[in-house]
Amino acid sequence: MGILGNQPTPVGAGSQRPAQKPGSGASQPVADAHRRQSPGLDQFIACMREDDGLSILDLAGASQANVSFITNMGHRLYSDDIVHALDTAFGADGSFFENQTDAARVNAFISQTLDFPEANFGGALVWDTLQFLTAPLLQQTVDQLHHVMKPGASLLAFFHSDEKQKSIPVYSYRIEDPKTVLLVPKGRRREAQCVNNRNIEKMFSKFSSVKFFLTRDHLREVLVRR
Amino acid sequence: MWNRRKDEEYTPPRTVASPPTSADLSKEGIPMSTLPGRISEPHVDHSPRGVAVLGKSVMVKGQIISREDLTIDGEVEGTVELQENRLTVGPNGRVSASVKAREIVVLGTIHGNVEATEKIDIRKEAKLVGDIKTQRIVIEDGAYFKGSIDITKPDVVKPPAPKPQPVAAPQPVPSPSGVSASAGEIKR
């Protein structure tokens, strides 16, 4: 575990290639997107290479880049936008975070988002989506992820670690190559809580291992093994 | 009464290329405002095959089987099958059905499993909730998709093994699909 030189590279401001809008076919740069060298993603991809025909869960919404990358490796992708699902389940009426304690809404959210057979997935790309879940719902979600993942499968999660910020940026994470991810901003939102390494270890206590990748920016990468 | 119906059955169908006379129009009571284009310029279909359209005020419950390209801009519940053709779900289209087609373009909403033998194209603002099975997929930014994506490999056509017989039987020449395409069929 060490400090890694993975400062984000703004797209178009020194990077060699301008970011393209995946899927559009047009050579239109994605505004404000930046690239990030991701050692966590690198190791996640290495784990995916161990097997063929895995089902991979991507919770940050469908993007052409991720669909192409995962399926070109011979895997099947299951895509969902968990932030969109959170807004649908807890956004209407009252406080977004207070609604996350409503048992009926929580059950509806879990059944609509993570209702899969046991050991269904060979990998999960959770990105930074767990930060928008309050403590009880967060633990239920992580436990459900444990349930739907195969033993030995990997999970990649990001956590912002800047406690001073009232809100954190929301990104669409797009895999460019095994070591590089393109972060396309989708606005900002309040996180449920800022978690430290101890919190993360506790959160994934059911999993067999948790590996941290410390970075120079405020985005902590975590690779968890089921 | 019976005789009159028989007469109607034998009336030859008017082709699109020969415009109706003004006498015919007044007889049928068709508003003139809908036909000036047809009268002045006979409609000629330049596309290789026809495209059927379900307009935005149309709702279908049941099974749709079509042998021509289909655009759905209304509501469909049930199943949609276009084995060799293209399905377009327009911006107003809302399909709650399992869908099979050669190529699928989504601009509206689909709830259901989707199978495209060649390609599926999910455009900006489109919404697709269901599992996808296809050879190729394009997802534009802004599209919402929830489900699994299973990429199938194209079937490799093996060349036929050479026959030992000196004279091969002549093979029938298949007619182009656009010519032989028959009208789509909507079952309710």
Short mmCIF file of N, CA and C in Angstrom, two decimals, chain A residues 85-86 88-90 98-116 133 136-141 144, chain B residues 146:
data_model
loop_
_atom_site.label_atom_id
_atom_site.label_comp_id
_atom_site.label_asym_id
_atom_site.label_seq_id
_atom_site.Cartn_x
_atom_site.Cartn_y
_atom_site.Cartn_z
N ALA A 85 -31.77 4.84 -9.26
CA ALA A 85 -32.68 4.00 -8.48
C ALA A 85 -32.91 4.57 -7.09
N LEU A 86 -31.85 5.15 -6.52
CA LEU A 86 -31.99 5.79 -5.20
C LEU A 86 -32.95 6.97 -5.27
N THR A 88 -35.33 7.39 -7.38
CA THR A 88 -36.69 6.88 -7.58
C THR A 88 -37.27 6.34 -6.27
N ALA A 89 -36.44 5.65 -5.50
CA ALA A 89 -36.94 5.00 -4.29
C ALA A 89 -37.09 5.96 -3.12
N PHE A 90 -36.15 6.92 -3.00
CA PHE A 90 -36.12 7.75 -1.79
C PHE A 90 -36.25 9.25 -2.08
N GLU A 98 -33.51 10.71 5.12
CA GLU A 98 -34.47 10.19 6.12
C GLU A 98 -35.31 9.06 5.52
N ASN A 99 -35.65 9.20 4.25
CA ASN A 99 -36.45 8.15 3.59
C ASN A 99 -35.72 6.82 3.52
N GLN A 100 -34.39 6.87 3.63
CA GLN A 100 -33.60 5.63 3.56
C GLN A 100 -33.74 4.78 4.83
N THR A 101 -34.46 5.31 5.84
CA THR A 101 -34.73 4.51 7.03
C THR A 101 -36.13 3.87 6.97
N ASP A 102 -36.87 4.21 5.95
CA ASP A 102 -38.23 3.66 5.77
C ASP A 102 -38.12 2.21 5.25
N ALA A 103 -38.53 1.27 6.09
CA ALA A 103 -38.33 -0.16 5.79
C ALA A 103 -38.97 -0.57 4.45
N ALA A 104 -40.18 -0.06 4.21
CA ALA A 104 -40.88 -0.44 2.98
C ALA A 104 -40.11 0.04 1.74
N ARG A 105 -39.63 1.28 1.83
CA ARG A 105 -38.87 1.82 0.69
C ARG A 105 -37.55 1.08 0.52
N VAL A 106 -36.92 0.74 1.65
CA VAL A 106 -35.64 0.02 1.59
C VAL A 106 -35.83 -1.34 0.92
N ASN A 107 -36.87 -2.04 1.34
CA ASN A 107 -37.13 -3.36 0.74
C ASN A 107 -37.41 -3.25 -0.76
N ALA A 108 -38.17 -2.22 -1.12
CA ALA A 108 -38.48 -2.02 -2.54
C ALA A 108 -37.20 -1.72 -3.33
N PHE A 109 -36.34 -0.90 -2.73
CA PHE A 109 -35.08 -0.55 -3.41
C PHE A 109 -34.20 -1.79 -3.60
N ILE A 110 -34.04 -2.58 -2.53
CA ILE A 110 -33.18 -3.77 -2.62
C ILE A 110 -33.75 -4.76 -3.64
N SER A 111 -35.07 -4.95 -3.60
CA SER A 111 -35.66 -5.94 -4.52
C SER A 111 -35.61 -5.47 -5.98
N GLN A 112 -35.69 -4.16 -6.18
CA GLN A 112 -35.64 -3.66 -7.56
C GLN A 112 -34.22 -3.54 -8.11
N THR A 113 -33.26 -3.39 -7.19
CA THR A 113 -31.90 -3.11 -7.66
C THR A 113 -30.97 -4.31 -7.56
N LEU A 114 -31.09 -5.08 -6.50
CA LEU A 114 -30.10 -6.14 -6.26
C LEU A 114 -30.75 -7.51 -6.02
N ASP A 115 -31.86 -7.73 -6.65
CA ASP A 115 -32.54 -9.01 -6.46
C ASP A 115 -32.04 -10.01 -7.52
N PHE A 116 -30.95 -10.66 -7.20
CA PHE A 116 -30.34 -11.64 -8.11
C PHE A 116 -30.13 -12.96 -7.37
N LEU A 133 -25.57 6.27 0.32
CA LEU A 133 -26.45 5.44 1.15
C LEU A 133 -26.14 5.69 2.62
N PRO A 136 -27.73 2.26 7.72
CA PRO A 136 -28.44 0.96 7.68
C PRO A 136 -28.65 0.43 6.26
N LEU A 137 -29.01 1.31 5.36
CA LEU A 137 -29.23 0.90 3.97
C LEU A 137 -27.90 0.49 3.31
N LEU A 138 -26.85 1.20 3.68
CA LEU A 138 -25.53 0.89 3.13
C LEU A 138 -25.13 -0.55 3.49
N GLN A 139 -25.31 -0.90 4.76
CA GLN A 139 -24.90 -2.24 5.17
C GLN A 139 -25.78 -3.31 4.52
N GLN A 140 -27.08 -3.03 4.38
CA GLN A 140 -27.97 -3.98 3.70
C GLN A 140 -27.55 -4.19 2.25
N THR A 141 -27.17 -3.08 1.62
CA THR A 141 -26.75 -3.15 0.21
C THR A 141 -25.46 -3.95 0.07
N GLN A 144 -26.12 -7.55 0.55
CA GLN A 144 -26.78 -8.13 -0.63
C GLN A 144 -25.76 -8.34 -1.75
N LYS B 146 -31.27 -0.58 -17.93
CA LYS B 146 -31.15 -1.46 -16.77
C LYS B 146 -31.36 -2.89 -17.26
#
